[in-house]
Short mmCIF file of C-alpha atoms and ligand atoms in Angstrom, two decimals:
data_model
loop_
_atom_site.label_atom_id
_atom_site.label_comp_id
_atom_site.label_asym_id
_atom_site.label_seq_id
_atom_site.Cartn_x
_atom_site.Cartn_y
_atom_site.Cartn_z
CA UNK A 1 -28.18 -5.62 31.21
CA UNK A 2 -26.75 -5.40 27.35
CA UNK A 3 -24.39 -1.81 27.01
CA UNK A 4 -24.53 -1.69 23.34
CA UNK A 5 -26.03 -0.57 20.80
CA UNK A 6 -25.41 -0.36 16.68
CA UNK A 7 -24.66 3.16 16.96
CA UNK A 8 -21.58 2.28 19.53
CA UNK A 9 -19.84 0.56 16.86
CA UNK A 10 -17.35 1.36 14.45
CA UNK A 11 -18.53 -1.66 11.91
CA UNK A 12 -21.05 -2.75 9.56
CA UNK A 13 -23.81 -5.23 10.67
CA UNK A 14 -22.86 -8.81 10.20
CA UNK A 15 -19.21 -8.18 9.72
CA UNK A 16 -18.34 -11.18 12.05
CA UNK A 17 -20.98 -13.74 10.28
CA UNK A 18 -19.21 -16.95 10.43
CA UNK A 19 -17.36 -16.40 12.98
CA UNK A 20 -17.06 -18.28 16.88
CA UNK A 21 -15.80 -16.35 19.30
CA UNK A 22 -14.92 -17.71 23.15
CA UNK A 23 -14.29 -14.49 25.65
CA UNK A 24 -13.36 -16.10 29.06
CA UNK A 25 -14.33 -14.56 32.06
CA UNK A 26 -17.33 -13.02 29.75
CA UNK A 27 -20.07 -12.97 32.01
CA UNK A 28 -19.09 -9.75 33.47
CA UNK A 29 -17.60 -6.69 33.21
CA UNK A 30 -15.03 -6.17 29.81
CA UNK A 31 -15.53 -9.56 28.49
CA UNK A 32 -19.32 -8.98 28.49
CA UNK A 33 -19.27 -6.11 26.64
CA UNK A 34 -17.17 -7.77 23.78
CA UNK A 35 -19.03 -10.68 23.89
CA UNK A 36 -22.01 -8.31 23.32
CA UNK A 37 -20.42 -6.42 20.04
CA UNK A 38 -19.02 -9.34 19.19
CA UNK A 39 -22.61 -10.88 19.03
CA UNK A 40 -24.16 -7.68 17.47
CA UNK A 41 -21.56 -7.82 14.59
CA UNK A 42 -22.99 -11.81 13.91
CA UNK A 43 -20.88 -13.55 15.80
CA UNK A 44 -21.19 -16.75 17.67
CA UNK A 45 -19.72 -16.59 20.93
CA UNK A 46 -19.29 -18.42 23.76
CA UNK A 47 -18.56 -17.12 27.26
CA UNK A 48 -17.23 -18.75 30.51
CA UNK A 49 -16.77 -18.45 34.22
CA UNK A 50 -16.64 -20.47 37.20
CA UNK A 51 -19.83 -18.50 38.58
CA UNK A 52 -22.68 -20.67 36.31
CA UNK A 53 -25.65 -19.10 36.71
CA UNK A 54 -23.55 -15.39 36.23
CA UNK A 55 -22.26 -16.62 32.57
CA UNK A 56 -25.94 -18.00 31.92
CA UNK A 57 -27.62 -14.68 33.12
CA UNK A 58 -25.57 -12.77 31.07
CA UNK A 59 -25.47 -15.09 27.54
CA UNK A 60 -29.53 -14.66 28.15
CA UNK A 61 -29.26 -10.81 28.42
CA UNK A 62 -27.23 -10.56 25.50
CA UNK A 63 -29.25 -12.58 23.27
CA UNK A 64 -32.96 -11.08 24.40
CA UNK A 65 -31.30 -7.86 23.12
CA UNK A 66 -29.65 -8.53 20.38
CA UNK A 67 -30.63 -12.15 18.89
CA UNK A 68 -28.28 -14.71 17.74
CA UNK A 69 -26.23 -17.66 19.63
CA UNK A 70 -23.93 -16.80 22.58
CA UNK A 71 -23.33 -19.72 25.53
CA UNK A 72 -22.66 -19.49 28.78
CA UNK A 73 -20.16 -22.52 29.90
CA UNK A 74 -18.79 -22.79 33.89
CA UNK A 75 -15.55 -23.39 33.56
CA UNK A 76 -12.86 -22.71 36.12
CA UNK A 77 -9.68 -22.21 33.72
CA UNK A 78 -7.41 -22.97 36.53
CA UNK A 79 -8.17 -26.40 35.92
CA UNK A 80 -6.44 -27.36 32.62
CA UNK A 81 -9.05 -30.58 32.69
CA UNK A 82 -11.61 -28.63 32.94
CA UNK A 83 -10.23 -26.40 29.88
CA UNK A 84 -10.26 -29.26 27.66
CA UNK A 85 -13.52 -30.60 28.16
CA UNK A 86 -14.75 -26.85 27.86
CA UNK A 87 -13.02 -26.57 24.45
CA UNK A 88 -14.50 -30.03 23.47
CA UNK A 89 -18.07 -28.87 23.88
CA UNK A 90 -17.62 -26.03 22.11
CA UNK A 91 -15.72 -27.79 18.50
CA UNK A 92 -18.68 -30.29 19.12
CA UNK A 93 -21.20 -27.22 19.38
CA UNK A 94 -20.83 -26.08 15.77
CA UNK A 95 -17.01 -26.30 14.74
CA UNK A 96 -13.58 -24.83 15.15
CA UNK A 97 -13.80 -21.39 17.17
CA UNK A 98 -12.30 -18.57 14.93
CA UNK A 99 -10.75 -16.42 18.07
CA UNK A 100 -10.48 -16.34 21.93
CA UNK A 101 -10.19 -13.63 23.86
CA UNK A 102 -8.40 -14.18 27.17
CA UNK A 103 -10.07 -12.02 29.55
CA UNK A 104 -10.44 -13.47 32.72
CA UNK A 105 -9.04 -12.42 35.92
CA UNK A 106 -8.30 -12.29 39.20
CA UNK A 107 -6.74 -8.90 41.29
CA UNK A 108 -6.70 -7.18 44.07
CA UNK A 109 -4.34 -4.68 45.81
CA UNK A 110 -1.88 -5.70 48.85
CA UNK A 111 1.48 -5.26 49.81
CA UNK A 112 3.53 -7.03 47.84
CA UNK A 113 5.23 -8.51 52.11
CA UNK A 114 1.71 -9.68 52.63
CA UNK A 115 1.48 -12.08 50.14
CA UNK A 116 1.37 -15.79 51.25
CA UNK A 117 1.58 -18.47 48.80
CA UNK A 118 -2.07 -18.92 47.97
CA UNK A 119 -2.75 -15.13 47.60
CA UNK A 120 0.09 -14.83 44.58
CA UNK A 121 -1.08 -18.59 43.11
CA UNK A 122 -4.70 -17.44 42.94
CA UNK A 123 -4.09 -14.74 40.87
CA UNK A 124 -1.39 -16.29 38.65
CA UNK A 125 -3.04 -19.26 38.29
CA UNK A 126 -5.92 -17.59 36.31
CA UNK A 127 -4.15 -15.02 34.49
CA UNK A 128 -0.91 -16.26 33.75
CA UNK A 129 -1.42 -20.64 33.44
CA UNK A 130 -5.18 -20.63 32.77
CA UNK A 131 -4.97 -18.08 30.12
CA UNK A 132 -2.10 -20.14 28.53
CA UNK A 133 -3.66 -23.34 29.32
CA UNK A 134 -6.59 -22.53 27.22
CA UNK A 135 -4.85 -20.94 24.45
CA UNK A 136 -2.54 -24.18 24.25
CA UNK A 137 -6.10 -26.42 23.98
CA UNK A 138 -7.40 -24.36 21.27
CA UNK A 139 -4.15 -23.61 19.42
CA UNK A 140 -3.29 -27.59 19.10
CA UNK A 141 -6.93 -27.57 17.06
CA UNK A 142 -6.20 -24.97 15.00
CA UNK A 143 -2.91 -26.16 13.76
CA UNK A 144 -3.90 -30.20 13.29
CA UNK A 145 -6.20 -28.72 10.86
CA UNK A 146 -4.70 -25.49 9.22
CA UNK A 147 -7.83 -23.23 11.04
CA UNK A 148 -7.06 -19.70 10.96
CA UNK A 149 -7.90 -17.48 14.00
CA UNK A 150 -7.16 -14.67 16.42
CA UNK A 151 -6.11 -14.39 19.42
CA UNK A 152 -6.36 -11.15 21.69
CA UNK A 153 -5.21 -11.31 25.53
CA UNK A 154 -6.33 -8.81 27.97
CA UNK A 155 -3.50 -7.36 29.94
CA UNK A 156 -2.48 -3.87 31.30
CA UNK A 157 -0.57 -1.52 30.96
CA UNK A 158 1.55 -2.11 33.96
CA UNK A 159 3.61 -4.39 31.21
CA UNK A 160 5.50 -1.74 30.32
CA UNK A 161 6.16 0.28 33.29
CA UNK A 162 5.54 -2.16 36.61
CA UNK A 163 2.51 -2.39 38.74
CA UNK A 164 3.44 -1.60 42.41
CA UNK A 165 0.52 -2.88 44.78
CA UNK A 166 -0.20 -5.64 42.03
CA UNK A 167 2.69 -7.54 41.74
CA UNK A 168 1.40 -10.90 41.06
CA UNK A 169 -1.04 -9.26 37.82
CA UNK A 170 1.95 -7.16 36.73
CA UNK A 171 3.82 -10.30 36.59
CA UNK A 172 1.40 -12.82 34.61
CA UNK A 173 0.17 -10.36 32.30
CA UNK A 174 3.99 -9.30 31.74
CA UNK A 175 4.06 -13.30 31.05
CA UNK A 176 0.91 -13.26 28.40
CA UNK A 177 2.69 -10.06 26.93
CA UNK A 178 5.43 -12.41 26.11
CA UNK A 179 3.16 -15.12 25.02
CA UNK A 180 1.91 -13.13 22.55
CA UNK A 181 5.09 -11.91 20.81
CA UNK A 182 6.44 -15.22 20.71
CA UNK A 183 2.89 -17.14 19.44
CA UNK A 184 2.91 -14.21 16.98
CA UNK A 185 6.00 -15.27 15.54
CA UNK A 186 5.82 -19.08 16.08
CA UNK A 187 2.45 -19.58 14.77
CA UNK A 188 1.80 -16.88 12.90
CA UNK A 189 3.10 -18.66 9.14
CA UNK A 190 0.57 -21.35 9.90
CA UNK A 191 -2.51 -18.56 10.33
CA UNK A 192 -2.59 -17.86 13.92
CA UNK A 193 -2.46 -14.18 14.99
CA UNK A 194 -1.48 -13.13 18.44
CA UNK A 195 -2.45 -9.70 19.73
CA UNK A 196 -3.21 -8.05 23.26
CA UNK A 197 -4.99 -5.05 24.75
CA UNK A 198 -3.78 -3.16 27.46
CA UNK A 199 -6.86 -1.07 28.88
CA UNK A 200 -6.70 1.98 31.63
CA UNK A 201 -9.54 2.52 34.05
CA UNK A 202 -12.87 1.44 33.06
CA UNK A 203 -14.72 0.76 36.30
CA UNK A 204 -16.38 -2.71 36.47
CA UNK A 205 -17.25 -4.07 39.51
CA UNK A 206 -14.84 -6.40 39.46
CA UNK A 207 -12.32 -4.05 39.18
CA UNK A 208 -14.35 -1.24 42.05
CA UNK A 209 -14.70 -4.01 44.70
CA UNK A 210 -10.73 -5.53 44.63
CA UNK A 211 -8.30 -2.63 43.28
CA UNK A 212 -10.53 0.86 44.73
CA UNK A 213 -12.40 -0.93 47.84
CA UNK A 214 -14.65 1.00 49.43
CA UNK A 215 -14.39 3.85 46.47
CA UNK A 216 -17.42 6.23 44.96
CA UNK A 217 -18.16 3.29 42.37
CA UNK A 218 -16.00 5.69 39.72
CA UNK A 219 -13.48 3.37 39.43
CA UNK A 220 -9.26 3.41 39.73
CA UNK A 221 -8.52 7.09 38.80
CA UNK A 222 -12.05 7.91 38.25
CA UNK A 223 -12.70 11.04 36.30
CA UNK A 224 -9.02 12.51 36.85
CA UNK A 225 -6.84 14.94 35.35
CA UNK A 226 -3.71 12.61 35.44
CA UNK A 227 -5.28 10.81 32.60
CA UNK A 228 -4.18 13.13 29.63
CA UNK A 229 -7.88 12.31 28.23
CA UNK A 230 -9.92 13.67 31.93
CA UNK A 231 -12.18 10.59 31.83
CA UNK A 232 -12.34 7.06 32.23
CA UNK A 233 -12.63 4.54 29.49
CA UNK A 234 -16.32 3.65 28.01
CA UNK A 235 -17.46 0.10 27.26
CA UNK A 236 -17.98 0.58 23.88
CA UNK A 237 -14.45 1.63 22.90
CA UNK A 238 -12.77 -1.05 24.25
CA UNK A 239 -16.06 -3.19 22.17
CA UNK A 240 -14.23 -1.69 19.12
CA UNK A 241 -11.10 -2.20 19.87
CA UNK A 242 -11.23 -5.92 20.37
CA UNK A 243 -13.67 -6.43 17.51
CA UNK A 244 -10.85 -4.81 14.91
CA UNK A 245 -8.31 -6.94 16.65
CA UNK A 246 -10.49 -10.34 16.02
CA UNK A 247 -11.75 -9.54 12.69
CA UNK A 248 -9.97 -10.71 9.58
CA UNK A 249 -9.78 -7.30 8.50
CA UNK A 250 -6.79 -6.29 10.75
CA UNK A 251 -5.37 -9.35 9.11
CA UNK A 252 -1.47 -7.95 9.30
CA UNK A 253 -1.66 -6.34 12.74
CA UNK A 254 0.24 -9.45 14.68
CA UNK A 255 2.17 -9.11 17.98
CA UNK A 256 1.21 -6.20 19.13
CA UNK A 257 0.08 -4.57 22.35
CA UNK A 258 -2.46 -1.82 22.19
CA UNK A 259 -3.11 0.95 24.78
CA UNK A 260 -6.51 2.09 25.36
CA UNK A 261 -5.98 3.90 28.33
CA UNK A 262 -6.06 7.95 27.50
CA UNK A 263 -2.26 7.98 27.50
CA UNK A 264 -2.51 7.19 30.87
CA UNK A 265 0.34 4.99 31.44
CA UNK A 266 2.67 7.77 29.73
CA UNK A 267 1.82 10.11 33.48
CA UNK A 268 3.43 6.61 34.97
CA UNK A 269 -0.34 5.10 35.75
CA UNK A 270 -1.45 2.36 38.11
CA UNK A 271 -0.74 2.25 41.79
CA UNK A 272 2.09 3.82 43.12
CA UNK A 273 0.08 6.35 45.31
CA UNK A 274 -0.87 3.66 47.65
CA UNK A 275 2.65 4.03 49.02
CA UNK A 276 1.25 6.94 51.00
CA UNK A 277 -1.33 4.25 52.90
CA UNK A 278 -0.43 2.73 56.53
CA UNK A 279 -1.63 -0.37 58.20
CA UNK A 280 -5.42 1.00 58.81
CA UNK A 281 -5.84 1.18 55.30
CA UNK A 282 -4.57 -1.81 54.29
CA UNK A 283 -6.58 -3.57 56.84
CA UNK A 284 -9.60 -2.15 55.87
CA UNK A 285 -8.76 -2.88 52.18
CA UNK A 286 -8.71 -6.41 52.60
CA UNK A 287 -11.40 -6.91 54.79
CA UNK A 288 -13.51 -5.12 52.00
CA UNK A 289 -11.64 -7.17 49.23
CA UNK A 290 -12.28 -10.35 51.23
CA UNK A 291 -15.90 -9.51 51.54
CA UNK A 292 -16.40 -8.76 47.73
CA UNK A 293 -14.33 -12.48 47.03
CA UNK A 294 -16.65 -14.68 49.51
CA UNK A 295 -19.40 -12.77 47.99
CA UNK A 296 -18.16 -13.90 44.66
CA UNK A 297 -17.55 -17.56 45.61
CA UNK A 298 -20.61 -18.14 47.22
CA UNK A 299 -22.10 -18.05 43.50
CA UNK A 300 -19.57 -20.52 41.88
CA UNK A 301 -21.03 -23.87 40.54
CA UNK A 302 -17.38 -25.22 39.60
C1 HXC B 401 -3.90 -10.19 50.56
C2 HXC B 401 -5.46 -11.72 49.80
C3 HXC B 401 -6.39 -10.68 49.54
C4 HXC B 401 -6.00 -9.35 49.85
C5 HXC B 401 -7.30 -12.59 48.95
N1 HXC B 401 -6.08 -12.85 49.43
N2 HXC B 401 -7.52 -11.25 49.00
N3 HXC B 401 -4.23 -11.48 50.29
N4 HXC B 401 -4.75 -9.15 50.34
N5 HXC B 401 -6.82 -8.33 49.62
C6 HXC B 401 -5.46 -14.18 49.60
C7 HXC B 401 -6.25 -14.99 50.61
O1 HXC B 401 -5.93 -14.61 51.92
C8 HXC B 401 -5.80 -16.41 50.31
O2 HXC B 401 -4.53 -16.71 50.83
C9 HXC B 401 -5.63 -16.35 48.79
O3 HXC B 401 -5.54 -14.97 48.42
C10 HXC B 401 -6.79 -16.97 48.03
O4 HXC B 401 -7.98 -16.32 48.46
P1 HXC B 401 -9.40 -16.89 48.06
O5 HXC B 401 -10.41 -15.88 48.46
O6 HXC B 401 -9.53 -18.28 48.62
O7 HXC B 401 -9.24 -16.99 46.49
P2 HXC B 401 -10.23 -17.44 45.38
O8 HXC B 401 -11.58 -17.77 45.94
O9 HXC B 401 -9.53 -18.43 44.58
O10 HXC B 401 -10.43 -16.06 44.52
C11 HXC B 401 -9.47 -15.60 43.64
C12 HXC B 401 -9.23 -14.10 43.81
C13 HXC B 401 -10.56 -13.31 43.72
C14 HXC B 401 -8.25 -13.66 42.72
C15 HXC B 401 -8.61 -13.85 45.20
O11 HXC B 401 -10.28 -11.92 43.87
C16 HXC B 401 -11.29 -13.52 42.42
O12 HXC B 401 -11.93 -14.55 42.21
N6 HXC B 401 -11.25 -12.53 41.49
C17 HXC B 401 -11.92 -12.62 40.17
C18 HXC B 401 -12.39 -11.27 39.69
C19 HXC B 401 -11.37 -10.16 39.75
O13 HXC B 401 -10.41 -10.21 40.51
N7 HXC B 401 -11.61 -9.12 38.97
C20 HXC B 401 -10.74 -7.97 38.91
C21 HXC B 401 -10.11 -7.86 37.58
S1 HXC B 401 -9.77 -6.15 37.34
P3 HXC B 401 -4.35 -17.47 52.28
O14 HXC B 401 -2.88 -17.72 52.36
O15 HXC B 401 -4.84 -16.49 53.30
O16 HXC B 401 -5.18 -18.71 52.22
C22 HXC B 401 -8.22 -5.91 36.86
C23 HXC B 401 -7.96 -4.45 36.56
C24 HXC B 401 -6.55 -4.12 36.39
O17 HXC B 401 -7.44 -6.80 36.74
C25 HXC B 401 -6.24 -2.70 35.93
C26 HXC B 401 -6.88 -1.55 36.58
C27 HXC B 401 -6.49 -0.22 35.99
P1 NAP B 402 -14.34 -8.71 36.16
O1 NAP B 402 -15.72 -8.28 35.78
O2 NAP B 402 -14.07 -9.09 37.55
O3 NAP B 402 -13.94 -9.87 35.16
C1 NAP B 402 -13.17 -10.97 35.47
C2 NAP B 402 -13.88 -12.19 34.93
O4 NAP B 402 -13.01 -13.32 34.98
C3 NAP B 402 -15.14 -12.56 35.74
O5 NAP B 402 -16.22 -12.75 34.85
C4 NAP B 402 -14.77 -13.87 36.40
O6 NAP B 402 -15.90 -14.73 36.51
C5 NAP B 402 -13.74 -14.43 35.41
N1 NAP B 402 -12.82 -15.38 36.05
C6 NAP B 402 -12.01 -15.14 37.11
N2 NAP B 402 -11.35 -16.26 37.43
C7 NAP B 402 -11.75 -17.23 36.56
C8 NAP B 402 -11.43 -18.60 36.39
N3 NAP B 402 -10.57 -19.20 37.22
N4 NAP B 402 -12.02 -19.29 35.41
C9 NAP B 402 -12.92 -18.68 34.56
N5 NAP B 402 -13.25 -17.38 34.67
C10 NAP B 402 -12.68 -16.66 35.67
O7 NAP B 402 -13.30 -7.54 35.81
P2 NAP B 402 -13.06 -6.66 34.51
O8 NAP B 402 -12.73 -5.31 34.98
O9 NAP B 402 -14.14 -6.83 33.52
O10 NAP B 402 -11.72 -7.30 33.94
C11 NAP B 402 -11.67 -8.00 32.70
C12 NAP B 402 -10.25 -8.03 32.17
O11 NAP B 402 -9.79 -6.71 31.91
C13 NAP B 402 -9.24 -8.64 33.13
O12 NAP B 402 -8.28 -9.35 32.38
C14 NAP B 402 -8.59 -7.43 33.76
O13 NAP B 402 -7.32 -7.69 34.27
C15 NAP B 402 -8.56 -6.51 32.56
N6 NAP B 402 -8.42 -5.09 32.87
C16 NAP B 402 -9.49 -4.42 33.40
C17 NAP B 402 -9.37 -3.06 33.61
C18 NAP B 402 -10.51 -2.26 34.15
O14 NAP B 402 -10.32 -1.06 34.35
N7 NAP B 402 -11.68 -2.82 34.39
C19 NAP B 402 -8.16 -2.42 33.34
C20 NAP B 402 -7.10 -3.15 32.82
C21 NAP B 402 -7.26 -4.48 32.57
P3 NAP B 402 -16.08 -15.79 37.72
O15 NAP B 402 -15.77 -15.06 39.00
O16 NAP B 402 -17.52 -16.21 37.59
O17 NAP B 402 -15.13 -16.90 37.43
#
């Protein structure tokens, strides 16, 4: 279902006319709901995922609501291949892309001793290569032929203060943090801005099913008095947020990291309560993880 509507947002209609957006992982969740302002504001935007029919489903909702041109590509960004052949169709679609959002993502809660291997590489190979892998294939583009654009990477706020529970996301978005003060700087003469958003709670079911398993549906900290604010985070600021950050009009905001989060992550934030958890819950955490991820799979087409 589309979230939005013109009253959510901040700007004037057809602010981002002439402008291609890609939002990966935009089928669901956060990156849908920028897609969808992006979209609203005139955009064209493109949106990928390895789950196919999810990224069509949801580049159909969008435009039945709103009109106008978003895509839904499958594309599994761990596959830097796969990345360039995405990026291909879309320069061939209608031109350079004017800003990518790197949204997508992979989470869930454990120990950091019950890791193996494969459970730390299937996170960090999402967030921390295939978000640079498909920044590198689009940035290449825009310098070879002097195209401005913006770039805005989704990260949290655990890359200031840690993220106990979720080591491997702490530690690739603490990488894309990085990547974005250092882009800022390297290509920012040559018209390439580099900025990031670090969101608190705003309950997706993305988020529900791998970091609160087995919750109410509220979300990580739900309605909660250690967020200075009382309340989780609604779709539509975060919509605004990212749609300042893409625009031209923040033109001079480069390198930064921006809390959305209630001042959360000032109380300390994220998920050090857990500690208080024994071996019961922790089993039946990742049985309902696991669940939610074969789910999940069972619907990819790449
Ligand atoms: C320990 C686990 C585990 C768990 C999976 N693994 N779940 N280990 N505890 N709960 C291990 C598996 O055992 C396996 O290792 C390895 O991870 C790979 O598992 P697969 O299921 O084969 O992975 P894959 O199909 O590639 O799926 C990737 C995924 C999955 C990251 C595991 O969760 C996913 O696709 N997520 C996408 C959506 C998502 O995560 N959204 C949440 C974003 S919200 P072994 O060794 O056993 O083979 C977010 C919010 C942050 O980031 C901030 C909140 C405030
Ligand atoms: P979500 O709905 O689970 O979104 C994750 C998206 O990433 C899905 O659409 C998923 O689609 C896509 N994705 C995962 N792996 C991919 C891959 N290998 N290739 C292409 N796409 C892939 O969760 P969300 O809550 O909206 O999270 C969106 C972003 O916000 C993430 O970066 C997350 O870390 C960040 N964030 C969220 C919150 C929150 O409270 N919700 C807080 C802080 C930060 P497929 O499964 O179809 O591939």
């Amino acid at each position: 279902m589309a979230e939005l509507s013109m009253d959510d947002l901040m700007f004037r209609p057809g602010l981002m006319k002439g402008q291609r957006i890609l939002i990966t992982g935009g089928g669901t969740g956060l990156g849908k709901v920028m897609a969808e302002a992006c979209l609203m504001l005139g955009a064209e935007v493109y949106i990928c995922g390895r789950r196919g029919g999810v990224v069509e489903a949801a580049a159909k909702d969008l435009t039945d609501a709103h009109g106008g041109k978003c895509v839904g590509l499958a594309c599994d960004i761990r596959v830097p291949e796969a990345i360039g052949e995405m990026i291909e169709t879309i320069w061939a679609d209608g031109g350079a892309l004017t800003g990518l959002v790197n949204n997508a993502a992979g989470n869930f809660i454990s120990r950091t001793e019950d890791l193996s291997p494969r459970g730390f590489d299937a996170i960090a190979n999402i967030v921390f290569r295939g978000s640079f892998f498909v920044t590198l294939e689009c940035g290449k583009r825009w310098l070879e032929t002097g195209q401005h654009a913006s770039v805005v990477s989704i990260l949290t706020t655990w890359v200031w203060n840690g993220g106990p529970f979720t080591v491997p996301s702490a530690m690739s978005k603490a990488g894309l943090n990085v990547m974005t003060q250092s882009l800022a700087v390297e290509w920012g003469n040559r018209g390439i801005r580099f900025n990031a958003i670090a969101p608190g709670p705003f309950p997706t079911e993305g988020m529900n099913a791998r970091l609160t398993p087995g919750s109410d549906g509220r979300g990580h900290d739900g309605a909660d008095p250690t967020i200075p604010l009382n309340r989780n985070g609604e779709m539509r600021e975060l919509g605004n947020l990212a749609v300042y950050l893409l625009d031209p009009g923040s033109a001079y905001v480069n390198g930064q990291t921006i809390a959305i989060d209630g001042g959360s992550h000032l109380r300390g934030g994220g998920f050090s309560r857990l500690a208080e958890w024994g071996d019961a819950e922790w089993a039946a955490a990742r049985d309902s993880i696991r669940s939610a991820n074969e789910k999940d799979r069972a619907q990819r087409t790449v």
